[in-house]
PDB file of C-alpha atoms and ligand atoms in Angstrom:
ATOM      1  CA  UNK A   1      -8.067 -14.401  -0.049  1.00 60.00           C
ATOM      2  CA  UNK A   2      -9.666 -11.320   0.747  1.00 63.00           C
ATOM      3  CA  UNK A   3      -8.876  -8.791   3.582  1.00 69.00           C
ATOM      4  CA  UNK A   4     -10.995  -5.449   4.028  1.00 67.00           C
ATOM      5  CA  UNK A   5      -9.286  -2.533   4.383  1.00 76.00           C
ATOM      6  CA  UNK A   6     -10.857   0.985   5.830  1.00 78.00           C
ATOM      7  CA  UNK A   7      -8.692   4.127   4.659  1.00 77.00           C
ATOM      8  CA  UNK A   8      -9.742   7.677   5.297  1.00 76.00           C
ATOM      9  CA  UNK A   9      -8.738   9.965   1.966  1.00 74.00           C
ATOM     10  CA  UNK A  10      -7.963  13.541   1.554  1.00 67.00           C
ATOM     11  CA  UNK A  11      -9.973  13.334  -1.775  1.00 60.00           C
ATOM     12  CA  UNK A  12     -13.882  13.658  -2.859  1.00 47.00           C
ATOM     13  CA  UNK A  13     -15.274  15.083   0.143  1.00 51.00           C
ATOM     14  CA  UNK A  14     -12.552  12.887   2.776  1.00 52.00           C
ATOM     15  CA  UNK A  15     -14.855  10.169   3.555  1.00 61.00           C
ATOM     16  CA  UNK A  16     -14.190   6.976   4.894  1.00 61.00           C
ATOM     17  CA  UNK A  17     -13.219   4.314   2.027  1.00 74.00           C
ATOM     18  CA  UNK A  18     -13.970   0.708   2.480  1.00 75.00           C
ATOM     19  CA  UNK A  19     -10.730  -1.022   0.000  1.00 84.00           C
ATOM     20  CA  UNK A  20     -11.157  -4.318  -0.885  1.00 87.00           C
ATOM     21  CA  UNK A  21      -7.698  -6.021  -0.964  1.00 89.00           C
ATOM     22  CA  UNK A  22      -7.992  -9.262  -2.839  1.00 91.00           C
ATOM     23  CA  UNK A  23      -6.881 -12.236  -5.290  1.00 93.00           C
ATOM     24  CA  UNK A  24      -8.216 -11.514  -9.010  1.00 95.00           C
ATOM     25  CA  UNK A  25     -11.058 -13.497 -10.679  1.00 95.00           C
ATOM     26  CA  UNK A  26     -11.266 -14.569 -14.277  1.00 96.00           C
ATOM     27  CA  UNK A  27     -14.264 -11.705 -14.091  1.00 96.00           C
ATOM     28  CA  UNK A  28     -11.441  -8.984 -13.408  1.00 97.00           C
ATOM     29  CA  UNK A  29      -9.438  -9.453 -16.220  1.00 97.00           C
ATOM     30  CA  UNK A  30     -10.651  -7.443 -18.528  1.00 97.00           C
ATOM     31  CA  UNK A  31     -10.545  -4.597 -15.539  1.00 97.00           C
ATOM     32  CA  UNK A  32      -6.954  -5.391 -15.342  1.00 98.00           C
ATOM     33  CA  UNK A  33      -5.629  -4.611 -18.620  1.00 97.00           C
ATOM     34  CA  UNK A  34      -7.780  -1.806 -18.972  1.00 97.00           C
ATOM     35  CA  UNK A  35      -6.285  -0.722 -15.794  1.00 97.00           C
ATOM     36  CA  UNK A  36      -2.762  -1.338 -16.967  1.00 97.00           C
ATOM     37  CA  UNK A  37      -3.079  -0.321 -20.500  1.00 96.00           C
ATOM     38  CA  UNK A  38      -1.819   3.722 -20.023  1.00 95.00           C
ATOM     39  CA  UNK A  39       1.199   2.631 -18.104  1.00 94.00           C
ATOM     40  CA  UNK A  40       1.813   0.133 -20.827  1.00 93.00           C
ATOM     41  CA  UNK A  41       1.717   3.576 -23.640  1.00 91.00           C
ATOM     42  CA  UNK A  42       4.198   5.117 -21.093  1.00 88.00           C
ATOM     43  CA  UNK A  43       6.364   2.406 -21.167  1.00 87.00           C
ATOM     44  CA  UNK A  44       6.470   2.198 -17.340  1.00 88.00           C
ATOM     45  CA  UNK A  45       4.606  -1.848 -17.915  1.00 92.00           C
ATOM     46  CA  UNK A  46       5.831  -4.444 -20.559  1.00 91.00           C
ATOM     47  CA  UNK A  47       3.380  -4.761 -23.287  1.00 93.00           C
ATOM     48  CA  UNK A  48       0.948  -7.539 -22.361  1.00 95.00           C
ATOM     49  CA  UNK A  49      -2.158  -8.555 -24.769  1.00 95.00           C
ATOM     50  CA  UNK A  50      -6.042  -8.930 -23.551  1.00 95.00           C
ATOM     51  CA  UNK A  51      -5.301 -12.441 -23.417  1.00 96.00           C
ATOM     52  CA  UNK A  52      -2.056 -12.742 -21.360  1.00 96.00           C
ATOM     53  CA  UNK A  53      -4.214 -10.786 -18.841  1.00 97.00           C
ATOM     54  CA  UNK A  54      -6.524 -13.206 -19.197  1.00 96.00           C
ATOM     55  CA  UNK A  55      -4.939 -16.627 -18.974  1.00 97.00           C
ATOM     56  CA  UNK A  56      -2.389 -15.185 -15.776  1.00 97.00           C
ATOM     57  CA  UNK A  57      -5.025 -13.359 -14.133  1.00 96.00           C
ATOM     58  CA  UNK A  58      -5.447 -15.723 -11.240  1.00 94.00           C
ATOM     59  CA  UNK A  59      -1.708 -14.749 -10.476  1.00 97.00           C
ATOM     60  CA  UNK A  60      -3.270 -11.020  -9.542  1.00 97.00           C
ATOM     61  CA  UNK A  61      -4.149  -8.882  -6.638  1.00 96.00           C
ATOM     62  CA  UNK A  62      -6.527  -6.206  -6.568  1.00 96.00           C
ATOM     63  CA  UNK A  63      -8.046  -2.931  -4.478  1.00 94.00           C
ATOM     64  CA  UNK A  64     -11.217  -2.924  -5.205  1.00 92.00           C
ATOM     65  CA  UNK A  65     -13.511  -0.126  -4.255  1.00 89.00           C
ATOM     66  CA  UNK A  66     -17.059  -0.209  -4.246  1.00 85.00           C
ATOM     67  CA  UNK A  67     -16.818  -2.753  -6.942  1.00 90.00           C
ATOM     68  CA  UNK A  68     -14.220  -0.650  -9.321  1.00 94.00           C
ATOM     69  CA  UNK A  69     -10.946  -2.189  -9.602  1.00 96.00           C
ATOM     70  CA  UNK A  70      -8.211   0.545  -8.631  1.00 96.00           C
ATOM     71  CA  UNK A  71      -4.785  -1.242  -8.500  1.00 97.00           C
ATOM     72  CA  UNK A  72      -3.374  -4.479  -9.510  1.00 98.00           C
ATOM     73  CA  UNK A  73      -0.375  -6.824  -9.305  1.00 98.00           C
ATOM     74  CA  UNK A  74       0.738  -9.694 -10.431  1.00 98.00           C
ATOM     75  CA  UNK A  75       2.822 -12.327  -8.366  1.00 97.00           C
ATOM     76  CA  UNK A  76       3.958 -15.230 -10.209  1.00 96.00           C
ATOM     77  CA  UNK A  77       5.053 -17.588  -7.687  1.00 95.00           C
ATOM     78  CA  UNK A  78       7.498 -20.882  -7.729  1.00 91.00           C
ATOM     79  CA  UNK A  79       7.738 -22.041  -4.243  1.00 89.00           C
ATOM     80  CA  UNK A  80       9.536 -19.992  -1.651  1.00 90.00           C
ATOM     81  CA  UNK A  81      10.190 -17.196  -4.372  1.00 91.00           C
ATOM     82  CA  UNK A  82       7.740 -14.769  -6.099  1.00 95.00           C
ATOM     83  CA  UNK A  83       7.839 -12.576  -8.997  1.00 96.00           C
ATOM     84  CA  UNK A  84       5.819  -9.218  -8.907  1.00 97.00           C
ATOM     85  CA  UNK A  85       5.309  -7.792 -11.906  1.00 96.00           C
ATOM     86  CA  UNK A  86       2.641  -5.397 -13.368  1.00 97.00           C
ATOM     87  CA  UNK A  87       2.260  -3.075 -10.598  1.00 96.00           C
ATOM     88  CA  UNK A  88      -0.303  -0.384 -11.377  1.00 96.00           C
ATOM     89  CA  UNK A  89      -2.477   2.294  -9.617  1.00 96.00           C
ATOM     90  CA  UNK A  90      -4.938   3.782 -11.498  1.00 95.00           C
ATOM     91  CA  UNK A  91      -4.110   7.645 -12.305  1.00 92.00           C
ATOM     92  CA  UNK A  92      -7.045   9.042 -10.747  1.00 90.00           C
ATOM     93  CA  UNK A  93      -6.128   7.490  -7.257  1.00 90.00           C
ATOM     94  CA  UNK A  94      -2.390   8.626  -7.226  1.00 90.00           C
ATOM     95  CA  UNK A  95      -0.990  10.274  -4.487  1.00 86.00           C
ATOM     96  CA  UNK A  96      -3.621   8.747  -1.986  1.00 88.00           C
ATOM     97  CA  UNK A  97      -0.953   5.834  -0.290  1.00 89.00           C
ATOM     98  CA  UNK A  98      -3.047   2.943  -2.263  1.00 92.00           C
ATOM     99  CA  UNK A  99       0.454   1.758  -3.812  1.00 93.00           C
ATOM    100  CA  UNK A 100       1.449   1.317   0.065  1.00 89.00           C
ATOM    101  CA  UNK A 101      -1.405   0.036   0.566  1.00 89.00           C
ATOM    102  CA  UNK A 102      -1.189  -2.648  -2.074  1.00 93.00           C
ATOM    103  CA  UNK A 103       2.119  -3.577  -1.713  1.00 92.00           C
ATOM    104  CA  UNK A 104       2.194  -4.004   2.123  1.00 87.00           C
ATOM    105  CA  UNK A 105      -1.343  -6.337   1.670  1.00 87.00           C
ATOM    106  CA  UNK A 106       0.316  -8.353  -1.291  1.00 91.00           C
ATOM    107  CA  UNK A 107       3.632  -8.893   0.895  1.00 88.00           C
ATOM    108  CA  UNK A 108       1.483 -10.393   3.891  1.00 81.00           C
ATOM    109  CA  UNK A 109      -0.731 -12.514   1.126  1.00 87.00           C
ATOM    110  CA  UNK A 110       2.438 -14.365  -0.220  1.00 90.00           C
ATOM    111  CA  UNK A 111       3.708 -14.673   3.028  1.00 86.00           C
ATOM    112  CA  UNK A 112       0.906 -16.509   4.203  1.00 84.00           C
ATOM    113  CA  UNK A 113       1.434 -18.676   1.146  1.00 89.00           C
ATOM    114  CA  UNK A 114       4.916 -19.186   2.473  1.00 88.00           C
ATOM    115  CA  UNK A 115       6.189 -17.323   0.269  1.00 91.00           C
ATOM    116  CA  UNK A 116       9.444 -16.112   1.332  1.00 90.00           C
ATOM    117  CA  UNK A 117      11.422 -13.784  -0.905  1.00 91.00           C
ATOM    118  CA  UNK A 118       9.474 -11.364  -3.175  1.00 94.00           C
ATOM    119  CA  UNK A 119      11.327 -10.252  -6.489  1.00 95.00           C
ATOM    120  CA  UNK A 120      10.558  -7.576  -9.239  1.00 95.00           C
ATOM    121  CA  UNK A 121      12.086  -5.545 -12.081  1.00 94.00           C
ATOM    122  CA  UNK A 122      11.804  -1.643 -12.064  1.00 91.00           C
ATOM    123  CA  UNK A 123      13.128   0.764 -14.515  1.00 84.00           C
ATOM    124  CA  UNK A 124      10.742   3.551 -13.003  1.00 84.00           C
ATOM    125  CA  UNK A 125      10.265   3.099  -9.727  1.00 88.00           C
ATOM    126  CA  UNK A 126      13.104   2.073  -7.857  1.00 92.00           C
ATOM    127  CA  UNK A 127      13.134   4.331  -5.420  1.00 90.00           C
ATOM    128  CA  UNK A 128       9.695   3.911  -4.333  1.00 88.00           C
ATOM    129  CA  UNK A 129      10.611   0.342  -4.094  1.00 89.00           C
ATOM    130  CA  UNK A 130      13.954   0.977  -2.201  1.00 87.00           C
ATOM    131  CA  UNK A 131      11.391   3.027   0.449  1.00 79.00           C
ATOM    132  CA  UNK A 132       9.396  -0.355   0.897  1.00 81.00           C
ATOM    133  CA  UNK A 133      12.296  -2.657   2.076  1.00 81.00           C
ATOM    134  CA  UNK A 134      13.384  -3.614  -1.146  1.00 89.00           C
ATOM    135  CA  UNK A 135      17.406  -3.914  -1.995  1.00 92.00           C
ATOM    136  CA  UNK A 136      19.160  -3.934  -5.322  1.00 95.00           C
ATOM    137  CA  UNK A 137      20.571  -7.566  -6.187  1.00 95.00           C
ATOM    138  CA  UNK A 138      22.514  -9.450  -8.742  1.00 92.00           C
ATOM    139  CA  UNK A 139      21.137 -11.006 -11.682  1.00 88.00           C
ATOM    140  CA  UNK A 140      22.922 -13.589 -10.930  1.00 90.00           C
ATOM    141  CA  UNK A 141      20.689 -14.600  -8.306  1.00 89.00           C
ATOM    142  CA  UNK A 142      18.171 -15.190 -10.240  1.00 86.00           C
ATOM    143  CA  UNK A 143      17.016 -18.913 -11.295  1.00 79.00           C
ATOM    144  CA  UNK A 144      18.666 -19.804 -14.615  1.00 77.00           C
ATOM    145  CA  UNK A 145      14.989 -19.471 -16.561  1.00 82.00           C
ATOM    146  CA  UNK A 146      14.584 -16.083 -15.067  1.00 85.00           C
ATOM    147  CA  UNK A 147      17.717 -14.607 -15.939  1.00 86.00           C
ATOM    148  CA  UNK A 148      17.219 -16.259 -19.997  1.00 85.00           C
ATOM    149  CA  UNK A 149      14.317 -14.375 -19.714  1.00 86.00           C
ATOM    150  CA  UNK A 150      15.487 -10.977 -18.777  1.00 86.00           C
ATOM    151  CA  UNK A 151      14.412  -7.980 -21.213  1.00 84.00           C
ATOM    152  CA  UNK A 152      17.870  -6.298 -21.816  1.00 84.00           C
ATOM    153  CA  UNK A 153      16.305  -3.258 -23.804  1.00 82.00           C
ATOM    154  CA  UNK A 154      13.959  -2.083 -20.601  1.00 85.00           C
ATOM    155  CA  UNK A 155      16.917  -1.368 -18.357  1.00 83.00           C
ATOM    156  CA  UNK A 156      15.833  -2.656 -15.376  1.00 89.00           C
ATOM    157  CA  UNK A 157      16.974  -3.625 -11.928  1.00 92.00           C
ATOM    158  CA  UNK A 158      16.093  -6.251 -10.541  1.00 94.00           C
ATOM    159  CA  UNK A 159      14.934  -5.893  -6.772  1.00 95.00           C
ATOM    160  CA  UNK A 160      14.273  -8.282  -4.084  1.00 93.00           C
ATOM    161  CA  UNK A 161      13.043  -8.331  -0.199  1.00 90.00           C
ATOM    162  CA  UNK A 162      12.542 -10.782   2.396  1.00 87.00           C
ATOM    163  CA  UNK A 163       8.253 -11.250   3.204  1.00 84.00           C
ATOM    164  CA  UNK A 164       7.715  -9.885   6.726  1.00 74.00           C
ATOM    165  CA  UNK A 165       6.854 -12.363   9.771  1.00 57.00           C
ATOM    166  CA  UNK A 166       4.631 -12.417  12.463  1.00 52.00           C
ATOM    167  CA  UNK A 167       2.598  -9.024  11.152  1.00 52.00           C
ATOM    168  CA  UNK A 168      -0.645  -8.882   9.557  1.00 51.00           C
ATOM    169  CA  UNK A 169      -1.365  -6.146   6.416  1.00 51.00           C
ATOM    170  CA  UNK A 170      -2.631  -3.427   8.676  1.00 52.00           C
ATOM    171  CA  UNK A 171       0.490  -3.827  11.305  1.00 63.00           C
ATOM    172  CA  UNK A 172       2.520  -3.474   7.611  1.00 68.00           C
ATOM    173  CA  UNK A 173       1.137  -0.511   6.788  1.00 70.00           C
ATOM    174  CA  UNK A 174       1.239   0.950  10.631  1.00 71.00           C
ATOM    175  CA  UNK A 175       5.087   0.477  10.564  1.00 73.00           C
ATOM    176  CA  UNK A 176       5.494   2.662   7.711  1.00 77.00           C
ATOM    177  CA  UNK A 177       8.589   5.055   8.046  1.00 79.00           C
ATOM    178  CA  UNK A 178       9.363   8.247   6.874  1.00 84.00           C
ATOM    179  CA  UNK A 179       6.553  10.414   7.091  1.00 91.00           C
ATOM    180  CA  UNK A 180       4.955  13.416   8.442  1.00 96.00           C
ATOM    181  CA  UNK A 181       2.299  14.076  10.176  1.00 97.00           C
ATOM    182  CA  UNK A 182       1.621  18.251  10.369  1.00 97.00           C
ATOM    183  CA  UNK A 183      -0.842  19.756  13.325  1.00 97.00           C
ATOM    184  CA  UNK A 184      -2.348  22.641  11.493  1.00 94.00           C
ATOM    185  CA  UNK A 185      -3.145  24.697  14.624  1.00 95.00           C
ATOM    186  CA  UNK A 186      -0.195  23.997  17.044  1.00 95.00           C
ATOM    187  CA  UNK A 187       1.949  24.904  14.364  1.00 95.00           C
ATOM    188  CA  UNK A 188       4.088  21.404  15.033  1.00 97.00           C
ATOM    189  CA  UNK A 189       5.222  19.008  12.684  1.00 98.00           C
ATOM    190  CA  UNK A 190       6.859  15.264  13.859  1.00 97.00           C
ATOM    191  CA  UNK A 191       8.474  12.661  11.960  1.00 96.00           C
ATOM    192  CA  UNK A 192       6.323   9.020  11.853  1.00 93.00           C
ATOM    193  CA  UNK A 193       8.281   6.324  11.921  1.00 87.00           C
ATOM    194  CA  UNK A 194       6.130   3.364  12.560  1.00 83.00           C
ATOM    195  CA  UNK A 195       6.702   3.299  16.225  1.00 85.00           C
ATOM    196  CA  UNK A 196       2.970   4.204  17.837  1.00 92.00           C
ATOM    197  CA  UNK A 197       0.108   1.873  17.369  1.00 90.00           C
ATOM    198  CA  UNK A 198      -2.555   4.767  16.546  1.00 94.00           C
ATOM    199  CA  UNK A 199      -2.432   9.104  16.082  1.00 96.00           C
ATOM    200  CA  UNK A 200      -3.914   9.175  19.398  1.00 97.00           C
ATOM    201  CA  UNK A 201      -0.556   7.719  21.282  1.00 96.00           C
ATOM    202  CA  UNK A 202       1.574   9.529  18.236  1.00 97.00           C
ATOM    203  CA  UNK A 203      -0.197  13.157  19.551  1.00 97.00           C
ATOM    204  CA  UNK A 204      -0.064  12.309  23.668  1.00 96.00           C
ATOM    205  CA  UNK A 205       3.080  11.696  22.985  1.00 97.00           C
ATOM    206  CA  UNK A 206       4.016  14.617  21.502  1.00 97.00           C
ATOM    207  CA  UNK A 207       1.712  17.042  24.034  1.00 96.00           C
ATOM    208  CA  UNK A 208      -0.724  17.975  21.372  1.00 96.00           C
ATOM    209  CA  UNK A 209      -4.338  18.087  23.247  1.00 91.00           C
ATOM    210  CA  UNK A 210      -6.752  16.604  21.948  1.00 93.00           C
ATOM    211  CA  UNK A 211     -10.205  15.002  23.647  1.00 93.00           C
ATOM    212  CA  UNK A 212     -10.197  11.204  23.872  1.00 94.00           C
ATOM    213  CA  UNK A 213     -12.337   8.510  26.003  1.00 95.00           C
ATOM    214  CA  UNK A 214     -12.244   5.271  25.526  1.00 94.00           C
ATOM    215  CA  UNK A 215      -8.727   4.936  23.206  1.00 93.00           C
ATOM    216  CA  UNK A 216     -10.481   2.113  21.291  1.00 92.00           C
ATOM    217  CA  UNK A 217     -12.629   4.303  18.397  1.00 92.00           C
ATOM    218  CA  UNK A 218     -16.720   3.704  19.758  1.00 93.00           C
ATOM    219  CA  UNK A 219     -16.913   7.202  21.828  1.00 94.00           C
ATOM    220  CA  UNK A 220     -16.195   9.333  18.703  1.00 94.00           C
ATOM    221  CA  UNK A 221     -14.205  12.137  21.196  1.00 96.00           C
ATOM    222  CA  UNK A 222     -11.006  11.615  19.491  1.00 96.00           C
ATOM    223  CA  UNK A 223     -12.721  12.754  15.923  1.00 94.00           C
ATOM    224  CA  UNK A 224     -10.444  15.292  14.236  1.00 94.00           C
ATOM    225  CA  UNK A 225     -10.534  16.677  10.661  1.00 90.00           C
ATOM    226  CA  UNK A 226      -8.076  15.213   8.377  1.00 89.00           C
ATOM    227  CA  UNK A 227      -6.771  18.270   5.967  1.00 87.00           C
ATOM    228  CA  UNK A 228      -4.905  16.406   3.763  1.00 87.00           C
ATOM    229  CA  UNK A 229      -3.540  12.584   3.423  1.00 89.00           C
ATOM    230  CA  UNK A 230      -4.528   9.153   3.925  1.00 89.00           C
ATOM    231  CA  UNK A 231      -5.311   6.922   6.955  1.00 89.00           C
ATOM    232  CA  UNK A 232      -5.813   3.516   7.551  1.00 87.00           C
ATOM    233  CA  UNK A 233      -7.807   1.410  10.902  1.00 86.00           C
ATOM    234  CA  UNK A 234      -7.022  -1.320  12.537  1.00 76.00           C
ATOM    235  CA  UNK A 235     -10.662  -2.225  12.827  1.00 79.00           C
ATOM    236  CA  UNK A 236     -13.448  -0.964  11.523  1.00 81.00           C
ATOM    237  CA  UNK A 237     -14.431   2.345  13.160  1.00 84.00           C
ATOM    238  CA  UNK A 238     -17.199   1.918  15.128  1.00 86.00           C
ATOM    239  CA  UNK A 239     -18.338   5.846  16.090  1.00 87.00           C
ATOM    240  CA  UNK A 240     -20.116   8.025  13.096  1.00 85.00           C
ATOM    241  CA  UNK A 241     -17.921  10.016  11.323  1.00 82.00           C
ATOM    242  CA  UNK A 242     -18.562  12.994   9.113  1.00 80.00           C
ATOM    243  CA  UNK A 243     -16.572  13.901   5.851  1.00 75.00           C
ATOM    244  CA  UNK A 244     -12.811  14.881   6.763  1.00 79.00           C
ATOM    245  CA  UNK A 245     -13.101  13.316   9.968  1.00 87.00           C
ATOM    246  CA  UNK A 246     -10.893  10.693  11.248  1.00 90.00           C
ATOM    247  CA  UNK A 247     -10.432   9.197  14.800  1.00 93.00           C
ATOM    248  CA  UNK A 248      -7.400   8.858  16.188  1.00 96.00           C
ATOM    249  CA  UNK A 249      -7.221   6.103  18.576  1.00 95.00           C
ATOM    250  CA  UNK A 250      -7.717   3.885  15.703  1.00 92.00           C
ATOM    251  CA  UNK A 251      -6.081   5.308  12.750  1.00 92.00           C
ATOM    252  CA  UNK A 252      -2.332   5.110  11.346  1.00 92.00           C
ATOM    253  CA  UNK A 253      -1.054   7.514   8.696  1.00 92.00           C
ATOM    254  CA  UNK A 254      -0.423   6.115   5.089  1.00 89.00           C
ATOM    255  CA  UNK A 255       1.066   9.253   3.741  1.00 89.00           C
ATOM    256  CA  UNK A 256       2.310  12.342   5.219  1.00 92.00           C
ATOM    257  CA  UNK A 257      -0.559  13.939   6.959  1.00 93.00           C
ATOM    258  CA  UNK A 258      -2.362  17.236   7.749  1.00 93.00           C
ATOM    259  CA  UNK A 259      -4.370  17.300  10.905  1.00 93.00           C
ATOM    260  CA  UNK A 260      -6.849  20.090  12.239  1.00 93.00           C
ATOM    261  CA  UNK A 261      -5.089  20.429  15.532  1.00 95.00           C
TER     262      UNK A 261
HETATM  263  S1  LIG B 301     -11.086   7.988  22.049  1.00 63.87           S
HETATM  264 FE1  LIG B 301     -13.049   7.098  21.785  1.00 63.87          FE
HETATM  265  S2  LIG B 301     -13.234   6.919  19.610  1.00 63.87           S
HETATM  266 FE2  LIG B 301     -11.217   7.645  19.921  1.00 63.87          FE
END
């Protein structure tokens, strides 16, 4: 499975990124410890060898951009119920929304596997998880192999949610919640909850002016400089776009955003 993904980001020169979301090849592996390696050191991933990444690497999903691998997971999956594990971003793409990103692509993969409950273990990150639907739930739970298998000495809490239905990735990621979206020259900032289908409807809305044509990203009117943050499109954007521009009528914030309006 592969889905392509076009995010704007507020880093090297804000030009349009083309992320590749997809299922790992025997190929990646090596990519995917290396990846995963640091957060190993940190302690934020269990310990896995060369060769575990290796022999479970068809269980992985990747971003891939412009052939570099940027963030993984694993999802080891028995029936309606999968495991994520070994969720990583690489360092030099934090802050940039690809863990949203990742997470809300890899929910709508194992859904369409019919997969429908999604479980992990945290001892870092459970907060960022909590933000993304998931709940805290009893071990219990578990199936009996799991729980025999649990790593007392990590402290961590195990974490479930349900897989979405009816959405597609990009709808996931467009009915994010929680963020904020700043317009630089009006000197307004507005909560984003996930209820507009594109910035263009999100600033109309609000009575921010801005020029706009056709509402569906070919006349390029709606282009405004994106200061700092992340978008995603729907589609593809089909009018020319210079570095730090993004349009509106077609874009969704992925992070909190900084707009030149
Ligand atoms: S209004 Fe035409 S590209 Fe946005």
């Amino acid at each position: 499975m592969t889905k392509a993904l076009f995010l704007t980001l507020s880093k090297g020169g804000d030009e349009l990124v083309d992320v590749e979301f997809r299922a790992a090849t025997a190929a990646d592996a090596d990519a995917v410890h290396a990846l995963s390696t640091p957060f190993m050191a940190d302690g934020s991933l269990v310990p896995r060898t060369r060769e575990t990444y290796a022999s479970a690497v068809e269980e992985f999903f990747v971003l891939d951009i412009e052939g570099q691998i940027v963030a993984c997971a694993g999802a080891a999956r028995d029936g309606s119920w999968a495991e994520v594990y070994n969720f990583a971003v690489h360092e030099k793409w934090h802050g940039h929304g690809l863990g949203h990103v990742l997470l809300a692509s890899l929910i709508m993969a194992l859904h369409a596997e019919k997969v429908e409950e999604v479980v992990l273990f945290s001892s870092t990150t459970v907060r960022w998880f909590e933000r993304h639907g998931f709940e805290r739930m009893d071990e219990s739970e578990l199936p009996a192999g799991r729980i025999e298998r649990i790593d007392r000495e990590r402290g961590s809490v195990p974490l479930r949610r349900r897989t979405l239905r009816g959405y597609d990735a990009p709808d996931v990621l467009g009915r994010m919640k929680g963020l904020r979206v700043r317009f630089e020259r009006s000197g307004a900032e507005f909560a984003w909850d996930g209820d507009f289908d594109s910035l263009l409807q999100f600033t109309d809305h609000h009575g921010i002016e801005t020029d706009s044509r056709c509402w569906a990203g070919a006349c390029g009117t709606c282009r405004t400089r994106l200061k700092k943050g992340t978008v995603h499109y729907h589609t593809e954007p089909g009018a020319d776009l210079a570095g730090g521009e993004v349009l509106l009528c077609t874009a969704q914030p992925v992070t909190d955003l900084v707009l030149d309006l």
